[in-house]
Coordinates of C-alpha atoms in Angstrom, one line a residue:
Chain A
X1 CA 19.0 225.3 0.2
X2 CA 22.3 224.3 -1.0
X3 CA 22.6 220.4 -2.6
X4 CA 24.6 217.9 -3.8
X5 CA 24.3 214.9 -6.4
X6 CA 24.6 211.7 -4.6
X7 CA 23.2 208.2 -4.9
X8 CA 20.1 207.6 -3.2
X9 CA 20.2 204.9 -0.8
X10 CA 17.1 202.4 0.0
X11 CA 17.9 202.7 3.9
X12 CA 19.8 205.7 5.0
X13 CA 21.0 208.9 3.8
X14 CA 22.3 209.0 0.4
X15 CA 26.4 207.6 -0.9
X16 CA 28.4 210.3 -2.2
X17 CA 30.6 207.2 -3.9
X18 CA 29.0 204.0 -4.5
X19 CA 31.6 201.0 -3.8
X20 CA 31.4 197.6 -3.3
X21 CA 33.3 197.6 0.0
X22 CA 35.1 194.2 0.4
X23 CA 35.0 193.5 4.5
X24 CA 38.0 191.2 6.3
X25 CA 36.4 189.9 9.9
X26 CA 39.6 189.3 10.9
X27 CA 43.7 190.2 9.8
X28 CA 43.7 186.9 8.5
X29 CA 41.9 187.6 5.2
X30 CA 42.8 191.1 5.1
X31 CA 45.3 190.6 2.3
X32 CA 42.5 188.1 0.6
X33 CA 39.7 191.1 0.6
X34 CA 43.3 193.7 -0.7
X35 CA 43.7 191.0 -3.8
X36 CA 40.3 191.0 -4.2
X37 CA 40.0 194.6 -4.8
X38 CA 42.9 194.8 -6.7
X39 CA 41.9 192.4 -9.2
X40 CA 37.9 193.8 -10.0
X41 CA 38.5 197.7 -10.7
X42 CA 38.1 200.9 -8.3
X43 CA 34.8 200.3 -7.6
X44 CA 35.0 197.8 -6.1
X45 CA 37.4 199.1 -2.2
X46 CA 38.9 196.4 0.6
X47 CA 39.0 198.0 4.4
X48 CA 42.1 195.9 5.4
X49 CA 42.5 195.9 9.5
X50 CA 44.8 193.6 11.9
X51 CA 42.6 192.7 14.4
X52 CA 42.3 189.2 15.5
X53 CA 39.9 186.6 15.3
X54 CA 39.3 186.2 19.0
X55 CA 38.8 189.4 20.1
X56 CA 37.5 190.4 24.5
X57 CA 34.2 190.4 24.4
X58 CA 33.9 194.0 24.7
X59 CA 36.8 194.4 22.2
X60 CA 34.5 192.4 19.8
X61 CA 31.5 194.7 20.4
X62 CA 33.5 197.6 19.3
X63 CA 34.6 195.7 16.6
X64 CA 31.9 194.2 15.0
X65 CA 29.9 197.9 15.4
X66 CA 32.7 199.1 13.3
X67 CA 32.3 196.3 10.6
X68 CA 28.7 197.1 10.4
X69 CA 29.1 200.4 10.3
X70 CA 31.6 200.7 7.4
X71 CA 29.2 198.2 5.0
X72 CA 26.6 200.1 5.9
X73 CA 28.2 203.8 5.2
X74 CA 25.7 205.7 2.5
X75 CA 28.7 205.6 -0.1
X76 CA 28.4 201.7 0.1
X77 CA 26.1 200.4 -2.6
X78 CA 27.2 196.5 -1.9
X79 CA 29.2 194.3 0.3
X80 CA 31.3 191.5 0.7
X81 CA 32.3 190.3 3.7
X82 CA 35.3 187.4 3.8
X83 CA 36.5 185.1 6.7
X84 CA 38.4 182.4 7.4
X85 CA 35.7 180.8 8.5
X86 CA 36.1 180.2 12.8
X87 CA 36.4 183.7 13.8
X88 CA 34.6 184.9 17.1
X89 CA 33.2 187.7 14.5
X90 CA 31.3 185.3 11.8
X91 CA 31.3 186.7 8.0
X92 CA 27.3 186.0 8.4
X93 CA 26.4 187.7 11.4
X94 CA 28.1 191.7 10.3
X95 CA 26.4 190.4 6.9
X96 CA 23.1 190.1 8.6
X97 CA 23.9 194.0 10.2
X98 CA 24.7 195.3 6.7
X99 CA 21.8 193.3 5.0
X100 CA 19.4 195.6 7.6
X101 CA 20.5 198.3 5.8
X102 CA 18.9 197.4 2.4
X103 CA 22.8 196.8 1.0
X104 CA 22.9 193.2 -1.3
X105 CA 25.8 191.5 0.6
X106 CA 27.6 188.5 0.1
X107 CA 29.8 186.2 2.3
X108 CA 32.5 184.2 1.8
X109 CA 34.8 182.1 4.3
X110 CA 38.3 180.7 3.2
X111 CA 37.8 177.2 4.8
X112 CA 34.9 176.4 3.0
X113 CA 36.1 177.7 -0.2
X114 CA 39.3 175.9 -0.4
X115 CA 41.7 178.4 0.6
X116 CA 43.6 181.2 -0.9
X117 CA 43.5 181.4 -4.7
X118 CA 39.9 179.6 -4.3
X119 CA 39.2 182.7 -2.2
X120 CA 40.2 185.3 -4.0
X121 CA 38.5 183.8 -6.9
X122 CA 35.3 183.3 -6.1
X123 CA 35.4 186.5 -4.1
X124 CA 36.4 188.6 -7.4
X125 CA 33.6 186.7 -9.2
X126 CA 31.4 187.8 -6.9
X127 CA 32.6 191.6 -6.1
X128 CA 32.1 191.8 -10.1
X129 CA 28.8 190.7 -9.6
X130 CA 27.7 193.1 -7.1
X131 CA 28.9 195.8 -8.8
X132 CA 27.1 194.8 -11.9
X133 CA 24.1 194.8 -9.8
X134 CA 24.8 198.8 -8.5
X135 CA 26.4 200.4 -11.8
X136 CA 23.8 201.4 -13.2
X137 CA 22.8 203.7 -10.1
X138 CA 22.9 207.7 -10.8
X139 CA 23.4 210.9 -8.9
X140 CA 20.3 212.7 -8.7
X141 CA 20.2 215.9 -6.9
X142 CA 19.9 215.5 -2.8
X143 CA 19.4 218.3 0.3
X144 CA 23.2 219.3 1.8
X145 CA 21.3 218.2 5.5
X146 CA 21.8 214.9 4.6
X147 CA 25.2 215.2 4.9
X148 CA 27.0 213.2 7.6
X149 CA 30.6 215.9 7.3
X150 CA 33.1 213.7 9.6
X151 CA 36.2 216.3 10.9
X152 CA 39.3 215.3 11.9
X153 CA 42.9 217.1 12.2
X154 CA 46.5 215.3 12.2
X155 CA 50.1 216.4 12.4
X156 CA 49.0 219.7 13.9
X157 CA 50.9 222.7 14.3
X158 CA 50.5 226.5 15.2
X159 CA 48.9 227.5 12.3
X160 CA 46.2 224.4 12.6
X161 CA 44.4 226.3 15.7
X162 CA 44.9 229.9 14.0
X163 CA 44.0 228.9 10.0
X164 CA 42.6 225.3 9.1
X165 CA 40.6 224.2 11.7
X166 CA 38.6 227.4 12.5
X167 CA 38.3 227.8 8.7
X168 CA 37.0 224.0 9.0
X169 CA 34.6 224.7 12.1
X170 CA 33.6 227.6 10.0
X171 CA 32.3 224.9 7.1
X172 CA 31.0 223.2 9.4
X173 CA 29.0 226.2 11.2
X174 CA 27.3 226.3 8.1
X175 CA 26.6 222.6 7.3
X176 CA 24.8 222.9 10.7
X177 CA 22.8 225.8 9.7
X178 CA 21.8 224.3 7.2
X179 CA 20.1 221.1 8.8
X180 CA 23.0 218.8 8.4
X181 CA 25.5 217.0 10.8
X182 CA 29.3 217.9 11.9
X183 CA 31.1 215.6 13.8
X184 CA 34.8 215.8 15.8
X185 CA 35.9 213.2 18.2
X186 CA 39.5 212.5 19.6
X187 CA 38.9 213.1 23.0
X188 CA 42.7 212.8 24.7
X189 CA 42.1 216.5 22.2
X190 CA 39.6 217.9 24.2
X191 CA 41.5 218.3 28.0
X192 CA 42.4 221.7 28.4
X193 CA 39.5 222.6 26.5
X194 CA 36.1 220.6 27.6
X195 CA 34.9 223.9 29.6
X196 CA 34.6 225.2 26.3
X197 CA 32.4 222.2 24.7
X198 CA 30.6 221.7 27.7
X199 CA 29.3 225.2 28.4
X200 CA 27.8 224.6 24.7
X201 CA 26.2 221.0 25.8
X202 CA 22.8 221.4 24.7
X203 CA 21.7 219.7 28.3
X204 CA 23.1 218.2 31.4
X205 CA 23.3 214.5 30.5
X206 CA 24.9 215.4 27.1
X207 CA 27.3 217.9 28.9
X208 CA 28.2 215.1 32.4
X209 CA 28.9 212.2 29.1
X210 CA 31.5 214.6 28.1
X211 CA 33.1 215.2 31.1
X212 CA 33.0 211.7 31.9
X213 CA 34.8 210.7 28.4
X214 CA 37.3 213.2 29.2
X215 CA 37.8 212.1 32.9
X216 CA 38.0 208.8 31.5
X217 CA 41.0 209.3 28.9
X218 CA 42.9 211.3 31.2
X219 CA 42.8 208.7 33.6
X220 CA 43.9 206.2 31.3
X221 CA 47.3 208.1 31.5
X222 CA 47.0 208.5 35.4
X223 CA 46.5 205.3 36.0
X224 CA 49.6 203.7 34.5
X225 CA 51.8 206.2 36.3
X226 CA 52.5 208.2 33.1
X227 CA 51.6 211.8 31.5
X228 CA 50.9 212.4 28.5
X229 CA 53.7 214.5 27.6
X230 CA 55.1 211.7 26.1
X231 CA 52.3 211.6 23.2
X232 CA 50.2 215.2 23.6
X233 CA 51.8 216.6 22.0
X234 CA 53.2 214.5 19.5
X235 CA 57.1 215.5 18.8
X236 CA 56.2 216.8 15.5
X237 CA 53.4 218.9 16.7
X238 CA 56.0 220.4 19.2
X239 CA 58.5 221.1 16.5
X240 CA 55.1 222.8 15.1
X241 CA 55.2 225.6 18.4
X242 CA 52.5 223.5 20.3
X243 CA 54.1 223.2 23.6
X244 CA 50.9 221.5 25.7
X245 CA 48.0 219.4 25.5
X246 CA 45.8 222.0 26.4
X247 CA 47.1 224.4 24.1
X248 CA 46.5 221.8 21.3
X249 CA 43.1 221.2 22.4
X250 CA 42.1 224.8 22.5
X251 CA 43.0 224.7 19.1
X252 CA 42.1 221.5 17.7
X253 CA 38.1 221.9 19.1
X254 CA 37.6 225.2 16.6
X255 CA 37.5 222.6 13.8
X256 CA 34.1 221.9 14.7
X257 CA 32.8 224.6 14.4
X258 CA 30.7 227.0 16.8
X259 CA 27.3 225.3 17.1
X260 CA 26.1 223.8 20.4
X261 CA 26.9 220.5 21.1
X262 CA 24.0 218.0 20.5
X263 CA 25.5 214.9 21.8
X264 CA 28.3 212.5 21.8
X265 CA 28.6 209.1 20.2
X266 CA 30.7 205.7 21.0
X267 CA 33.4 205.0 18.7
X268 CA 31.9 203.9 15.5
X269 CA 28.2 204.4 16.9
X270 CA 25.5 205.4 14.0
X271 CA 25.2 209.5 14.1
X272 CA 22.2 211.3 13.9
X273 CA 21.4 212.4 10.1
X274 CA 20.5 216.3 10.7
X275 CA 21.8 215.9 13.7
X276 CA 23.7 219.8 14.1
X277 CA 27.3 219.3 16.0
X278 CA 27.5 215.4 17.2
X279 CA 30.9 214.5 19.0
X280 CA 32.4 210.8 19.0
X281 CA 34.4 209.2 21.7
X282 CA 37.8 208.0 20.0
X283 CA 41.3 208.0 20.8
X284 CA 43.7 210.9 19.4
X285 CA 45.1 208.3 16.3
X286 CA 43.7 209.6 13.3
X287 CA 43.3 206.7 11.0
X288 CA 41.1 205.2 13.5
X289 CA 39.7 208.2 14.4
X290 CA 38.3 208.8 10.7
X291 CA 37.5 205.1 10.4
X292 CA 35.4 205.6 13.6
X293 CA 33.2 208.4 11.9
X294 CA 33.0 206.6 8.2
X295 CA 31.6 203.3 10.2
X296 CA 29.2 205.9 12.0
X297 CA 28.0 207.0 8.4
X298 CA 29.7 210.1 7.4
X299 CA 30.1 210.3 3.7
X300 CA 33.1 212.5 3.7
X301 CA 36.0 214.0 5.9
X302 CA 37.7 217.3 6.1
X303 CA 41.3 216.7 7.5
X304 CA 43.2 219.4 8.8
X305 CA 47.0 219.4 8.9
X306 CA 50.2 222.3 10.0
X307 CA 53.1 219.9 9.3
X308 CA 51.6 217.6 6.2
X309 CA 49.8 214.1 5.9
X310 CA 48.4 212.2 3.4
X311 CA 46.0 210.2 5.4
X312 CA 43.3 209.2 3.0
X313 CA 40.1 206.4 3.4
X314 CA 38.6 203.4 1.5
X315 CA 34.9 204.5 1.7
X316 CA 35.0 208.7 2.1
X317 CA 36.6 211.4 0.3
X318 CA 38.8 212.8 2.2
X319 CA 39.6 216.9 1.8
X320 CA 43.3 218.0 3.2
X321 CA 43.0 221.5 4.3
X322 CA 46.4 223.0 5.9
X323 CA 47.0 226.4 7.2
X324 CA 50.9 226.4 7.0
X325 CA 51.9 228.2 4.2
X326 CA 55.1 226.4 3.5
X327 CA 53.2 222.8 4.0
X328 CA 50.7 224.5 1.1
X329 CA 53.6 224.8 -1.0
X330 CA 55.8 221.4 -0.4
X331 CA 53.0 219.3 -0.1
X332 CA 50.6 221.0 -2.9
X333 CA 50.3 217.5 -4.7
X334 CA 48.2 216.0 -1.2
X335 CA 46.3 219.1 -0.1
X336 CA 42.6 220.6 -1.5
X337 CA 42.0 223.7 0.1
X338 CA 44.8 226.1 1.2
X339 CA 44.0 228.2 4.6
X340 CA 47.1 229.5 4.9
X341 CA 45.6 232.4 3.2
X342 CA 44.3 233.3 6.6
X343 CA 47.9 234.3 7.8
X344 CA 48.0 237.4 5.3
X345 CA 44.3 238.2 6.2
X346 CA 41.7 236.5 4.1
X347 CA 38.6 235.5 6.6
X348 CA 37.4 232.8 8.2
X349 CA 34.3 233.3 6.9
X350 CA 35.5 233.6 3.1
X351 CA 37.9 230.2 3.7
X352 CA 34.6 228.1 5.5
X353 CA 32.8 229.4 2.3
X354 CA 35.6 228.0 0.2
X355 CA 35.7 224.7 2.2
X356 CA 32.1 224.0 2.1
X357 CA 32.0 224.7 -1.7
X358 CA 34.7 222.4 -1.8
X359 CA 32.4 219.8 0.4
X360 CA 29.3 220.1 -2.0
X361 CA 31.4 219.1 -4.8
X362 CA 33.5 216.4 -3.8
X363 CA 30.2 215.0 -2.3
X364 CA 29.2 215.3 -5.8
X365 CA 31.7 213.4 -7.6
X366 CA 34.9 215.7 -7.5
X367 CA 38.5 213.8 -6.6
X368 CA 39.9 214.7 -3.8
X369 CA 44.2 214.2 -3.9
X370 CA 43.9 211.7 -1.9
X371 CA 41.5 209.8 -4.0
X372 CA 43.4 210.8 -6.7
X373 CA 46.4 208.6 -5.8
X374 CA 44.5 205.9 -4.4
X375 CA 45.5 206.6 -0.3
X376 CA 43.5 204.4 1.6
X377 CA 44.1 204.0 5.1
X378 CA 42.3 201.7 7.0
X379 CA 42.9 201.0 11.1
X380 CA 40.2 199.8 13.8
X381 CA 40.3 201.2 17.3
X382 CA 40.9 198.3 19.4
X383 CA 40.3 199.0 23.1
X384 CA 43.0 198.3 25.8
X385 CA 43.1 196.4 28.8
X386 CA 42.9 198.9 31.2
X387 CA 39.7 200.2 28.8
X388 CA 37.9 197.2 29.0
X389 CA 38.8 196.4 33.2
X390 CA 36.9 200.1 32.8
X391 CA 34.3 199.0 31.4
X392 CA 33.4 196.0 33.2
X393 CA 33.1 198.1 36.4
X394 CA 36.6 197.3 37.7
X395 CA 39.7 199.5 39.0
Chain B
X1 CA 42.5 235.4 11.8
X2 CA 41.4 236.2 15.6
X3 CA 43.4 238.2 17.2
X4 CA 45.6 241.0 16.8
X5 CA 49.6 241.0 15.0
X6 CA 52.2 243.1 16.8
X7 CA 54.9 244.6 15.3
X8 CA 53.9 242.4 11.9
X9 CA 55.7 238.8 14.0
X10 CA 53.4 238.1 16.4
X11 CA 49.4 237.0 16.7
X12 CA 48.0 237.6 20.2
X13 CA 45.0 235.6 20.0
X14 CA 43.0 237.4 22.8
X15 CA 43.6 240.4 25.3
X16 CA 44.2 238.2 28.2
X17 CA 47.2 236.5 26.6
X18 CA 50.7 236.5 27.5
X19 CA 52.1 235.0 24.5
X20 CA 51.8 235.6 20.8
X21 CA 52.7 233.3 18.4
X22 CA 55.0 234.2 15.7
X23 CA 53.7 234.6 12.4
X24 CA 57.0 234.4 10.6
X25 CA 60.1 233.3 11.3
X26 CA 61.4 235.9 13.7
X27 CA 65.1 237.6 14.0
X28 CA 67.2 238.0 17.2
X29 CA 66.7 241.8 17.6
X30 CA 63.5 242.0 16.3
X31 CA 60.7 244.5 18.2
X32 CA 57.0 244.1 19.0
X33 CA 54.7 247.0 20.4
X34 CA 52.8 246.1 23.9
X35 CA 51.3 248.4 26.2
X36 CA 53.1 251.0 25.3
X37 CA 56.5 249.2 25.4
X38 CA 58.6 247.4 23.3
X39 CA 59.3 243.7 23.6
X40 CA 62.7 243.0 21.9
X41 CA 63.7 239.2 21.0
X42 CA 66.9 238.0 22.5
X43 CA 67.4 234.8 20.5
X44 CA 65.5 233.5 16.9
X45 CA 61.7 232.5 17.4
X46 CA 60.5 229.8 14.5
X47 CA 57.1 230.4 12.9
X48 CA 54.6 229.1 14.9
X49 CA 56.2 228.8 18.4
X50 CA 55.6 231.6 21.4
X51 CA 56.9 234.7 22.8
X52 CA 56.3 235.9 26.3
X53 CA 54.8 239.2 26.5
X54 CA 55.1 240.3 30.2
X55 CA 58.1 238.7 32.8
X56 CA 56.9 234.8 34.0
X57 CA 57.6 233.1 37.1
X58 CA 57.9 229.3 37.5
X59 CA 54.5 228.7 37.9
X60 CA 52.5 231.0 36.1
X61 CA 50.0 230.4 34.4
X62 CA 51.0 230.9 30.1
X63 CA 47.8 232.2 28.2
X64 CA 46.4 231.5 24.7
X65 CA 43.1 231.7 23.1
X66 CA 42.4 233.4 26.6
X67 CA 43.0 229.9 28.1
X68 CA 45.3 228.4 30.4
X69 CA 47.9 226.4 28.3
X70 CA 50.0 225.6 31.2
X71 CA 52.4 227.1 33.5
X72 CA 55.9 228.3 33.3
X73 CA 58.8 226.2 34.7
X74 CA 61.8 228.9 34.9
X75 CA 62.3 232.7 34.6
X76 CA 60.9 233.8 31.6
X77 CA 61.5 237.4 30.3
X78 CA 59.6 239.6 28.3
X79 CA 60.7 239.0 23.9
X80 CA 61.8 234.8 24.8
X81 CA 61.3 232.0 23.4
X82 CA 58.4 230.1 25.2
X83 CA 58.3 226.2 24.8
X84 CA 58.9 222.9 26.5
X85 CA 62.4 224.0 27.6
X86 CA 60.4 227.0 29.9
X87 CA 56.7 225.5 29.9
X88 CA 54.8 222.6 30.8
X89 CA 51.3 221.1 30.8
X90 CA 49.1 220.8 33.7
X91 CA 47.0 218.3 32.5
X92 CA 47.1 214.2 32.2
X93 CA 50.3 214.1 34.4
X94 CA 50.0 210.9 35.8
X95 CA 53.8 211.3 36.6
X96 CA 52.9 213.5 39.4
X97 CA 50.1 211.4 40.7
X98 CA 52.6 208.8 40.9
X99 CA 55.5 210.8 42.6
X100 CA 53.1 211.6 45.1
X101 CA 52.6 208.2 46.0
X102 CA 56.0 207.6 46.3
X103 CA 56.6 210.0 48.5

């Protein structure tokens, strides 16, 4: 059985990075929890967002899940959470969700502290504390099925459907074989292509909340009198030779691989550990999109890419695999694994084999370039009007 | 790589498909094999975009993967260029739900 050397958590799977993650409840300390970060070291990682501090209700839901979530993700050793102190979302109530976990977290509201530079004080002061309290943590040697492998693909061209993400699903396919859990989302990616996931639902209900998902985010565009040409596909991606949604979906789903599908998650909902091939419901943005599956535990991405990105995360090592030979040339400095190889004949097999070797050490301590230069996107899905009249029953 | 190359420029993903994609950046002039005939480009084909195999009418259905990737919106003849100046989606098009209602 292949393994990995991670940190042992006392709830949960185990980290494959053990940060103090420093959580905003709202864009107003976002750049308090940033200065925080920046002043106590790399261990110690901020997850900056914009929303606000009175969120919908059901907005809120989604948001606090996603809060939760990411202080709870296996690569967080610690937490602490920072408001301003009359948010709808209360620092003490996601600290209560994280504290569930078995994670020591701390909170910390700006009002009560005396504002800024008060703030950011105390809150370095403390970070430093907490990761005093998890330094001292080792790897020891851990099963590959309890890997949560989150996979996502951005700035997708031709090559992304023929090279990287089969090549990815092909990982993945393995993974899954061997007791762990692969997970895609983007949904507005699956039309043109759900026949394909749902004749590999593992059962009726799992296949009909599929359909429905998909239904429901191709409406989204029907309903406001639009298409979706405007967005899917993306201008780039058509100066990539994608041409249609569809045609991007058929390509985009191979990055997960060719396992039946087990089940599909909310955005930011907990996935199963050795769970085989999990979908999540999230929109087609991919910083949110990744965010969505770090807050749901995965403890590292695979990011496919035809034209280039640098799209990193706070939390989860993030692996850039591109299939465009001339992107694995220009952009050698962001990417891990080159696929491109595919074009001149090299397998799918012998590139998933490359990219899960590549998984088992990074998830064992090994840099990825995004990592390596500190990118560190953060974004929270926030859902829509028309979304939430949807899910109140309405329209 | 699934699929087969013709002619060393193009991948055609499955047997049902009446597109490849071009695997390099392809010359006016150039020449695929295909059923026994030969498919000549008129114009330039970037890596990574589509050539028809067979003639397509507005309205047929364009094949990839062995899918339906949409349909084609003018004459298209065997060797073009196929993209969003001949093709379109048929999914998510809200703007047709709405010209409907219009009308």
């Amino acid at each position: 059985m292949p393994t990995f050397e991670g940190y042992p958590r006392a709830d949960g799977p185990p980290g494959v990075r053990n940060y103090v993650a420093v959580i905003p409840t709202s864009v107003a300390t976002s750049p308090i929890a940033d200065e925080i970060a920046a002043q106590t070291g790399e261990n110690v990682r901020s997850t900056p967002h914009q929303m606000g501090s009175d969120p919908p209700a059901a907005a809120r839901e989604q948001i606090e899940r996603t809060l939760v979530g990411v202080g709870t993700n296996p690569n967080v050793g610690a937490a602490l959470v920072v408001g301003l102190g009359t948010e709808r979302i209360a620092a003490a109530d996601i600290a209560e969700g994280i504290a569930d976990a078995e994670r020591t977290v701390e909170t910390l509201t700006l009002r009560e502290e005396g504002g800024t530079v008060a703030t950011v004080d105390a809150g370095a002061a403390l970070a430093s504390d907490l990761w005093d309290e998890i330094s001292d943590r080792s790897r020891v040697e851990c099963d590959a099925s309890e890997l949560r492998f989150g996979v996502e693909c951005g700035g997708s061209d031709a090559t992304s459907g023929i090279a990287s993400n089969p090549g990815v699903g092909a990982a993945c396919d393995r993974l899954v074989e061997d007791g762990g859990t692969a997970t895609f989302s983007e949904t507005p990616e699956f039309i043109g292509a759900e026949h394909i996931l749902a004749d590999r639902c593992v059962d009726e209900e799992v296949r009909e909340r599929l359909l429905d998902r998909v239904d429901l985010r191709e409406a989204t565009a029907e309903l406001m009198g639009v298409d979706l040409r405007g967005a899917q596909p993306s201008p780039g991606n058509q100066e990539g030779g994608l041409t249609t949604i569809e045609e991007k979906s058929l390509g985009a789903i191979s990055k997960g691989g060719t396992t039946p599908v087990r089940g599909i998650v909310d955005y930011a909902e907990e996935l199963p550990v050795g769970g085989g091939l999990v979908l999540m419901d999230t929109p087609g943005y991919d910083v949110e999109s990744v965010v969505g599956k770090v807050a749901g535990g995965a403890q590292v991405i695979a990011f496919t890419t035809g034209r280039g990105s640098t799209t990193g995360n706070p939390l989860a090592p993030v692996i850039k695999v591109t299939g465009n030979p001339k992107t694995a040339e220009r952009l050698a400095n962001n990417m891990d694994v080159d696929a491109s190889t595919v074009i001149e004949g090299e397998s799918l097999e012998s590139v998933g084999d490359r990219i899960y070797e590549k998984l088992l050490s990074v998830a064992s301590g090994e840099r990825t370039a995004a990592e390596q230069r500190r990118l560190e996107e953060f974004a929270i899905n926030e859902l829509q009007p028309n979304e939430l009249e949807k899910l109140r029953g309405g329209v | 790589m699934k699929g087969k190359v013709l002619g060393d420029l193009g991948l055609h993903m499955a047997a049902d498909d009446n597109v490849v994609t071009a695997i390099v950046d392809a010359e006016a002039g150039a020449t695929l094999p295909y059923e026994g005939t030969t498919v000549e480009l008129p114009d330039d084909v970037q890596f990574g975009h589509k050539i028809a195999l067979v003639p397509l009418e507005p309205g047929d259905d364009v094949l990839k993967y062995g899918e339906v990737i949409g349909q084609a919106t003018e004459t298209v003849a065997p060797g073009e260029w196929v993209h969003t100046h001949n093709m379109e989606s048929k999914r998510g098009r809200g703007d047709i739900a709405a010209q409907a209602e219009a009308n």
